[in-house]
Amino acid sequence: MIEVEHLFKKYGDLLAVHDLSFSVKKGQIWGLLGPNAAGKTTTMRILTGYLSATDGKATVAGYDVFEQPNKVKRIMGYLPENVPLYPEMTVQSFLHFVAEIKQIPASTRKEAVEKSISLSTLEPVRGRLIKNISRGFKQRVGIAQALIHDPQVLILDEPTIGLDPAQIIEIRQLIKNLKGDHTIILSTHILAEVTQTCDGVVIINEGKLMAAGSLEELTASLQEKDGVFIRLREGGKEKVEHFQNIPGVDKVSIRDDGFSIEWTKGKDSRDDITRYIVERNWGLLEMRSLAMDIEELYLRVITGETEQ
Amino acid sequence: MSNIWAVCKKEIKTYFTSPIAYVTITVFLVLAGFFFQNLILWFNQYSMQMAQNPSYLQQININQMVFSPLFHNISLILLFIIPFLTMRLFSEEMKRKTDELLYTSPISVKQIILGKYFASLFVLLVMLLLTGILSMLTFVYGNPEVKPILIGYLGLFLMGATFMAIGTFYSSLTENQVVSAALALGTLLLLFVLNWASQFIQGIWKDVLNYVSFSQHFDNMTKGILDTADLVYYISFIFLGLFLAHSVILSRRWR
């Protein structure tokens, strides 16, 4: 659905995007991750046709972003980092204006405005001036304007920034509900958001692609070992040796108030370990996977601890 | 066309839901009214004096003595007021980052510029129509000629439209509204007085200065003379202003 090939963007001497390539399949949600000034916003602006690229190619639904910008703009909704709102307009008249410039035919315009209002739960503020509504509502007006023409592709630049936790959950739910019918790229600093909403991630740093793929793929490629963390009713150093004797186990160490047990990737020693503990009645309180979480993954990719 | 109309409608709403339009129109009307009143008072006094001599009385012409100078005065007020109307057109969008919405929508930059420009022309039209009330009064108490007045108004409208095209261009340059207004005002004033320099210059440059300056083209129209050369002058200036704005906006995406 979205294909980016060898994209370059220079601002003067500054290389903001450096040979970036990735692709997003139809109906999926992908997260664009990276530290500040990594080139996320620039990439999104290029995809939406706001900026031109210095070199490279980008297509959306088969249309070339640079050759057929109007075709792309018709099927794309965009929520910029700074939500573009006219403070002196009411929510409803603003959405009506957006519906007009997004080329929604006059006959269905009203319907589209109503749909976007109900989808983004803007009912309580529809008649209020945008300058008088809260930050959370403003963000939702931003999402409503991106959705109003029922675009196939949505580009959301930090959709949950500046919202309170309840609102963040609401917006996330809204985004998840859009999955399937819409292909979505979102950028965020909240890594938990990615695990909860995204099918895959593109991690960039200093304009360069660091990693791209589904979360499982990336974790798998970065991790050499599998393992578990276990906590027992009674610890004790002597147990380390016991665990070491379980077939398949490579490495055992004491961590916090429990043990971390690792084995070569591809095997699974969890059954053996559980049986061993239960047979000796050691009191198993907790057992969890040592799989890399998104924070660790992100940091390892960004700091370049991997040969991707 | 519907895209231009959508942008135009929104801009007109912005002008009239904020104090901008009301304040500028009021200031304009107060000044125009002041000039009109003075011209009429002077005209009355002059007519009284001339009344003693019937042969002179024949030569008194309200079109020449009131309307022609009035149009000149109004053009000067427009010169000072229009930069304040056009300064926000693009500067404000850039400052508020709402330009991102416009330029990522399936409408062309041309349509956005025309929509905004037509909205500012609408405000100009409202201002000029309101001064029409003053002209009406002269019809009640006297009998001026209609045609020269209409041509004078056309001249004012074209002159204002030219000012607005130049203002639109400066607004597209910067996100700072004050800078945009200052640049527009400076340029307009310079173009207004450019022909003053022509008396010290000889040859082709004299003609060039005279041609480029607003004054001469406008002078004909205040006297009721409609010349296609003047129309072409204004229309090419308007085209130039909007074309430059278009180039600036497009080039920003390639920076």
XYZ file of C-alpha atoms in Angstrom:
563
model
C 0.000 0.000 0.000
C 2.780 2.384 0.965
C 6.173 1.941 -0.647
C 9.159 4.118 0.077
C 12.274 3.521 -2.007
C 15.650 5.142 -1.454
C 14.221 8.384 -0.225
C 16.569 11.328 0.361
C 15.755 14.754 1.740
C 18.280 17.525 2.168
C 17.676 20.835 3.917
C 20.651 22.795 2.713
C 23.573 20.805 4.033
C 21.527 18.853 6.514
C 20.584 15.383 5.399
C 17.229 14.826 7.083
C 16.333 11.579 5.357
C 19.080 9.313 4.129
C 18.315 6.438 1.756
C 15.122 5.385 3.494
C 13.186 2.386 2.181
C 10.272 0.534 3.711
C 6.851 -0.708 2.792
C 3.561 -1.098 4.603
C 0.945 -3.657 3.609
C -2.697 -2.820 3.150
C -4.813 -2.745 6.298
C -1.882 -2.664 8.722
C -0.783 -0.168 11.328
C 2.908 0.642 11.352
C 4.795 2.723 13.855
C 7.530 5.125 12.859
C 9.994 5.301 15.737
C 13.116 7.274 16.369
C 14.629 9.917 18.600
C 13.829 13.586 18.104
C 15.114 14.978 14.822
C 15.426 11.475 13.383
C 13.475 12.472 10.273
C 10.066 11.046 11.188
C 8.098 14.210 10.527
C 10.033 14.924 7.346
C 9.269 11.427 6.056
C 5.588 11.871 6.816
C 5.525 15.290 5.197
C 7.046 13.850 2.055
C 4.492 11.040 1.960
C 1.626 13.510 2.310
C 2.942 15.768 -0.436
C 3.662 18.721 1.852
C 7.367 18.540 1.090
C 9.199 17.305 -1.938
C 12.022 14.800 -1.675
C 15.533 15.444 -2.925
C 15.730 12.000 -4.431
C 13.956 8.651 -4.335
C 10.513 7.333 -4.901
C 7.380 6.933 -2.828
C 4.101 5.398 -3.898
C 0.789 5.186 -2.084
C -1.815 2.757 -3.384
C 0.126 2.596 -6.611
C 0.168 6.356 -7.157
C 3.481 8.143 -7.260
C 3.561 10.789 -4.534
C 5.569 13.181 -6.703
C 3.974 12.479 -10.077
C 0.317 12.209 -9.046
C 0.101 14.203 -5.813
C -3.597 14.992 -6.138
C -4.532 11.325 -6.533
C -2.548 10.535 -3.389
C -4.025 13.435 -1.426
C -7.537 12.250 -2.200
C -6.985 8.888 -0.512
C -4.795 10.107 2.328
C -5.685 11.583 5.698
C -2.997 13.421 7.615
C -2.729 14.551 11.202
C 0.364 16.769 11.446
C 2.343 17.150 14.647
C 0.870 20.621 15.152
C -2.827 20.005 14.675
C -3.916 22.433 11.947
C -6.953 24.208 13.384
C -8.546 27.594 12.798
C -9.281 28.856 16.319
C -11.967 31.292 15.197
C -14.087 28.558 13.611
C -16.508 26.215 15.327
C -15.729 22.505 15.296
C -18.573 21.833 12.916
C -17.822 24.629 10.464
C -14.146 23.664 10.465
C -14.976 20.060 9.596
C -17.343 21.295 6.926
C -14.555 23.373 5.418
C -12.189 20.398 5.488
C -14.866 18.248 3.827
C -15.078 20.832 1.055
C -11.363 21.040 0.371
C -11.029 17.255 0.569
C -13.389 17.116 -2.418
C -16.287 15.359 -0.725
C -19.265 15.914 -3.041
C -21.870 18.354 -1.724
C -24.525 15.636 -1.509
C -22.591 13.527 1.010
C -20.678 16.297 2.756
C -23.074 16.692 5.648
C -23.124 12.964 6.228
C -19.316 12.834 6.235
C -19.125 15.644 8.794
C -21.647 13.867 11.036
C -19.785 10.593 10.735
C -16.451 12.120 11.660
C -18.038 13.932 14.606
C -19.514 10.740 16.001
C -16.410 8.661 15.254
C -14.183 11.070 17.172
C -16.867 11.657 19.848
C -16.972 15.398 19.277
C -20.708 15.675 19.850
C -20.404 17.768 23.060
C -18.263 20.478 21.434
C -19.525 20.588 17.868
C -20.898 24.114 18.145
C -18.046 25.587 20.185
C -15.225 27.711 18.862
C -12.047 25.684 18.450
C -10.053 28.173 20.539
C -12.307 27.412 23.508
C -12.088 23.622 23.568
C -9.627 21.527 25.556
C -6.413 20.063 24.233
C -7.899 16.574 24.110
C -10.814 17.739 22.008
C -8.497 19.689 19.725
C -6.496 16.530 19.109
C -9.714 14.709 18.325
C -10.793 17.427 15.908
C -7.429 16.827 14.272
C -8.179 13.138 13.950
C -11.693 13.887 12.719
C -10.335 16.097 9.924
C -7.901 13.364 8.916
C -10.713 10.805 8.726
C -13.425 12.898 7.160
C -13.008 11.723 3.574
C -12.692 8.085 4.668
C -9.125 7.836 3.382
C -7.496 4.510 2.583
C -4.257 5.688 4.130
C -3.807 7.597 7.364
C -0.620 9.331 8.433
C -0.673 10.332 12.090
C 2.214 12.330 13.520
C 2.226 11.744 17.284
C -1.529 11.293 17.615
C -1.536 10.973 21.399
C 0.877 13.748 22.327
C -0.304 16.000 25.139
C -3.283 13.910 26.141
C -4.133 12.521 29.568
C -3.940 8.736 30.109
C -7.666 8.164 29.651
C -7.681 10.130 26.423
C -4.608 8.274 25.202
C -6.413 4.965 25.682
C -9.463 6.344 23.859
C -7.447 7.562 20.880
C -5.531 4.288 20.740
C -8.799 2.386 20.703
C -10.053 4.663 17.932
C -6.928 3.963 15.893
C -7.238 0.224 16.468
C -10.842 0.322 15.293
C -9.690 1.888 12.046
C -7.379 -1.015 11.298
C -8.327 -3.235 8.410
C -10.167 -0.642 6.347
C -7.344 1.827 6.654
C -3.603 1.535 6.307
C -1.981 3.616 9.006
C 1.470 4.989 9.706
C 1.866 6.669 13.072
C 4.859 8.175 14.771
C 5.196 8.190 18.509
C 7.582 8.427 21.422
C 5.461 6.158 23.571
C 6.840 2.699 22.941
C 3.980 0.935 24.708
C 1.713 2.434 22.086
C 3.581 0.550 19.412
C 3.182 -2.837 21.089
C -0.478 -2.168 21.646
C -1.490 -0.829 18.277
C 1.093 -1.571 15.626
C 1.686 -4.554 13.375
C 5.190 -3.451 12.594
C 7.738 -0.757 13.171
C 10.168 1.286 11.169
C 12.954 2.582 13.367
C 14.978 5.466 11.994
C 17.810 7.513 13.386
C 19.492 10.526 11.793
C 17.412 9.926 8.701
C 18.675 6.399 8.226
C 16.708 3.209 8.441
C 17.849 1.240 11.489
C 15.316 -1.586 11.403
C 11.975 -2.428 9.870
C 9.656 -5.345 10.331
C 7.029 -6.831 12.590
C 7.780 -6.738 16.295
C 8.186 -10.525 16.477
C 10.610 -10.541 13.565
C 12.710 -7.799 15.042
C 12.828 -9.326 18.502
C 13.697 -12.695 17.046
C 16.500 -11.273 14.948
C 18.024 -9.425 17.863
C 17.836 -12.109 20.485
C 20.335 -14.936 20.516
C 18.814 -16.703 23.508
C 15.421 -17.455 24.946
C 14.796 -17.628 28.612
C 12.577 -17.146 31.629
C 12.708 -15.283 34.863
C 11.415 -17.266 37.833
C 10.782 -16.408 41.443
C 10.498 -19.029 44.161
C 9.113 -18.890 47.711
C 12.620 -19.489 48.964
C 15.642 -18.476 46.910
C 19.169 -19.567 47.676
C 22.386 -19.762 45.749
C 22.502 -23.537 45.871
C 19.535 -23.732 43.514
C 21.574 -22.230 40.669
C 23.441 -25.484 40.345
C 20.225 -27.478 40.349
C 18.875 -25.482 37.418
C 22.154 -25.825 35.589
C 21.654 -29.593 35.589
C 18.368 -29.432 33.733
C 19.077 -30.600 30.178
C 19.124 -27.796 27.588
C 19.743 -24.982 30.040
C 22.773 -22.904 29.118
C 23.033 -20.191 31.684
C 21.580 -19.505 35.099
C 22.081 -16.371 37.110
C 20.570 -14.673 40.138
C 18.658 -11.584 39.210
C 16.722 -9.334 41.595
C 14.980 -11.758 43.928
C 14.800 -14.620 41.463
C 16.698 -16.480 38.778
C 17.099 -15.900 35.093
C 17.472 -19.087 33.111
C 18.503 -19.023 29.466
C 18.746 -21.617 26.737
C 19.612 -21.649 23.057
C 17.018 -20.150 20.795
C 14.693 -22.648 19.168
C 14.407 -24.959 22.174
C 11.881 -24.608 24.930
C 12.890 -25.742 28.432
C 9.933 -24.286 30.277
C 8.198 -27.631 30.795
C 11.352 -29.222 32.194
C 12.006 -26.330 34.548
C 8.448 -26.280 35.860
C 8.442 -30.019 36.449
C 11.773 -29.831 38.258
C 10.510 -27.126 40.636
C 7.128 -28.734 41.294
C 8.672 -32.162 41.976
C 10.898 -30.613 44.656
C 8.048 -28.502 46.031
C 10.045 -25.246 45.905
C 6.944 -23.061 45.576
C 6.851 -21.404 42.130
C 5.561 -17.850 42.600
C 6.294 -16.310 39.216
C 7.542 -17.274 35.798
C 7.789 -14.926 32.895
C 9.435 -14.824 29.525
C 12.688 -12.943 29.187
C 11.752 -11.891 25.653
C 12.998 -8.471 24.814
C 10.434 -5.761 25.367
C 9.988 -2.888 23.027
C 12.078 -0.475 25.108
C 15.047 -2.776 25.017
C 14.536 -3.467 21.348
C 14.341 0.220 20.555
C 17.423 1.124 22.547
C 19.446 -1.666 21.055
C 18.473 -0.684 17.542
C 19.080 3.018 18.088
C 22.430 2.583 19.797
C 23.418 0.299 16.950
C 24.021 -2.863 18.958
C 22.981 -4.837 15.958
C 24.120 -5.493 12.441
C 20.851 -5.043 10.631
C -13.945 26.417 -9.127
C -15.705 24.930 -6.115
C -12.317 24.666 -4.424
C -11.639 28.356 -4.916
C -15.083 29.093 -3.555
C -14.501 26.871 -0.486
C -11.291 28.717 0.410
C -12.836 32.095 -0.427
C -15.877 31.446 1.790
C -13.687 30.447 4.703
C -11.514 33.548 4.331
C -14.507 35.863 4.139
C -15.865 34.247 7.295
C -12.512 34.777 8.998
C -12.467 38.436 7.985
C -15.941 39.034 9.334
C -15.853 36.845 12.454
C -12.724 38.619 13.660
C -12.435 42.379 14.171
C -10.090 42.774 11.168
C -12.711 43.596 8.567
C -14.821 45.774 10.855
C -11.909 47.813 12.130
C -10.340 48.410 8.738
C -13.659 49.202 7.082
C -14.544 51.647 9.867
C -11.181 53.406 9.712
C -11.491 53.581 5.958
C -15.002 55.020 6.043
C -14.174 57.616 8.693
C -11.238 58.876 6.640
C -13.120 58.740 3.354
C -16.046 60.565 4.961
C -13.711 63.234 6.319
C -12.178 63.877 2.900
C -15.586 63.883 1.257
C -16.999 66.389 3.708
C -14.071 68.744 3.252
C -14.290 68.549 -0.508
C -18.012 69.244 -0.453
C -17.580 72.204 1.924
C -14.859 73.623 -0.259
C -16.974 73.032 -3.368
C -19.926 74.857 -1.773
C -17.815 77.828 -0.848
C -16.304 77.988 -4.275
C -19.708 77.739 -5.955
C -21.026 80.613 -3.800
C -18.150 82.794 -4.854
C -18.571 81.898 -8.481
C -22.309 82.442 -8.342
C -21.713 86.161 -8.716
C -20.325 85.539 -12.170
C -22.640 83.369 -14.295
C -20.019 82.647 -16.953
C -17.703 81.092 -14.393
C -20.582 79.201 -12.841
C -20.987 77.275 -16.066
C -17.504 75.844 -15.644
C -18.028 74.488 -12.175
C -18.095 70.740 -12.355
C -18.701 68.548 -9.328
C -17.099 65.572 -11.032
C -13.885 67.430 -11.491
C -13.887 69.359 -8.265
C -15.155 66.762 -5.796
C -14.973 63.275 -7.223
C -11.637 63.409 -8.943
C -9.773 64.555 -5.799
C -11.924 62.267 -3.648
C -10.832 59.255 -5.654
C -7.222 60.306 -5.250
C -7.695 60.628 -1.504
C -9.435 57.268 -1.246
C -6.673 55.589 -3.222
C -4.200 56.884 -0.669
C -6.276 55.548 2.234
C -6.440 52.177 0.483
C -2.685 52.209 0.122
C -2.291 52.444 3.879
C -5.105 50.103 4.827
C -4.804 47.221 2.375
C -1.473 45.860 3.703
C -3.305 45.268 6.992
C -5.966 43.258 5.215
C -3.608 41.102 3.193
C -0.853 40.559 5.764
C -2.598 37.618 7.377
C -3.565 35.723 4.213
C -0.571 33.375 4.170
C 1.538 34.560 7.122
C -1.126 33.484 9.576
C -1.470 30.052 7.979
C 2.269 29.541 8.259
C 2.427 30.746 11.845
C -0.441 28.508 12.917
C 0.849 25.647 10.760
C -2.550 25.340 9.143
C -0.873 25.561 5.754
C -0.064 21.895 6.249
C -3.772 21.117 6.019
C -4.233 23.205 2.871
C -1.203 21.882 1.015
C -1.950 18.242 1.830
C -5.523 18.542 0.563
C -6.376 17.760 -3.036
C -6.574 21.397 -4.081
C -3.928 23.246 -6.015
C -1.833 26.132 -4.729
C -3.350 28.228 -7.492
C -6.829 27.585 -6.147
C -5.762 28.448 -2.600
C -4.215 31.741 -3.729
C -7.209 32.714 -5.834
C -9.643 31.795 -3.058
C -7.808 33.967 -0.573
C -7.331 36.779 -3.067
C -11.011 36.867 -4.008
C -11.950 36.989 -0.327
C -9.779 40.073 0.139
C -11.326 41.600 -3.001
C -14.703 41.047 -1.404
C -13.679 43.195 1.576
C -12.449 45.862 -0.856
C -15.765 45.721 -2.657
C -17.660 46.177 0.600
C -15.518 49.210 1.461
C -16.047 50.836 -1.911
C -19.758 50.103 -1.983
C -20.151 51.726 1.413
C -18.496 54.909 0.156
C -21.130 54.766 -2.571
C -23.536 56.202 0.005
C -21.538 59.441 -0.064
C -21.777 59.620 -3.832
C -25.515 58.994 -3.642
C -25.883 62.134 -1.538
C -24.431 64.254 -4.318
C -27.093 62.883 -6.640
C -29.793 63.959 -4.215
C -28.554 67.545 -3.989
C -26.901 67.993 -7.349
C -26.545 66.454 -10.752
C -23.118 64.948 -11.297
C -22.382 62.773 -14.327
C -22.678 59.048 -13.625
C -20.187 57.627 -16.084
C -17.043 59.338 -14.800
C -17.968 58.313 -11.263
C -18.372 54.678 -12.259
C -15.068 54.724 -14.130
C -13.478 56.334 -11.080
C -14.805 53.541 -8.916
C -13.533 50.981 -11.387
C -10.166 52.689 -11.126
C -10.281 52.504 -7.350
C -11.244 48.864 -7.450
C -8.423 47.985 -9.849
C -5.955 50.006 -7.838
C -7.076 48.290 -4.610
C -6.946 44.909 -6.320
C -3.366 45.660 -7.388
C -2.444 46.634 -3.829
C -3.974 43.393 -2.629
C -2.075 41.256 -5.122
C 1.173 42.842 -3.949
C 0.114 42.366 -0.315
C -0.718 38.722 -1.014
C 2.753 38.206 -2.414
C 4.423 39.658 0.677
C 2.202 37.588 2.917
C 3.390 34.433 1.186
C 6.996 35.365 1.964
C 7.022 35.393 5.740
C 5.183 33.975 8.705
C 5.476 37.332 10.440
C 2.429 39.480 9.715
C 4.101 42.762 10.705
C 7.004 42.127 8.358
C 4.616 41.280 5.561
C 2.570 44.460 6.126
C 5.673 46.662 6.358
C 7.123 45.285 3.139
C 3.826 45.691 1.317
C 3.343 49.230 2.568
C 6.860 50.227 1.566
C 6.509 48.765 -1.898
C 3.127 50.378 -2.494
C 4.307 53.795 -1.356
C 7.379 53.579 -3.545
C 5.324 52.595 -6.579
C 2.916 55.416 -5.781
C 5.552 58.146 -5.754
C 7.915 56.672 -8.326
C 6.934 59.162 -11.012
C 8.127 62.062 -8.837
C 11.636 61.063 -9.754
C 10.836 61.184 -13.459
C 11.185 64.960 -13.635
C 14.918 64.666 -13.005
C 15.483 61.947 -15.547
C 15.495 62.076 -19.311
C 14.961 59.528 -22.028
C 13.538 56.061 -21.784
C 13.866 55.774 -18.010
C 11.523 58.701 -17.589
C 8.879 56.808 -19.527
C 9.564 53.626 -17.633
C 9.205 55.340 -14.261
C 6.015 57.017 -15.365
C 4.609 53.795 -16.681
C 5.449 51.706 -13.627
C 4.089 54.253 -11.149
C 0.470 53.869 -10.080
C -0.398 57.569 -10.274
C -0.615 58.243 -13.953
C -2.829 55.274 -14.760
C -5.132 56.174 -11.960
C -5.295 59.845 -12.863
C -6.978 59.116 -16.192
C -9.642 57.032 -14.540
C -10.519 59.602 -11.891
C -11.245 61.966 -14.764
C -13.568 59.425 -16.308
C -11.212 58.333 -19.058
C -11.152 54.601 -19.615
C -8.071 53.472 -21.509
C -7.314 49.809 -22.195
C -3.634 50.540 -21.578
C -4.481 51.356 -17.945
C -6.599 48.227 -17.607
C -3.743 46.156 -18.976
C -1.373 47.834 -16.524
C -3.465 46.944 -13.482
C -4.285 43.450 -14.626
C -0.659 42.660 -15.375
C 0.338 43.956 -11.942
C -2.303 41.768 -10.294
C -1.124 38.793 -12.314
C 2.483 39.469 -11.381
C 1.699 39.676 -7.644
C -0.277 36.435 -7.614
C 2.240 34.676 -9.836
C 5.079 35.606 -7.468
C 3.065 34.364 -4.485
C 2.499 31.099 -6.352
C 6.217 30.715 -7.091
C 7.172 31.456 -3.493
C 4.790 28.865 -2.101
C 5.823 26.194 -4.582
C 9.512 26.846 -4.020
C 9.080 26.491 -0.262
C 8.245 22.832 -0.766
C 11.505 22.356 -2.650
C 13.688 24.197 -0.193
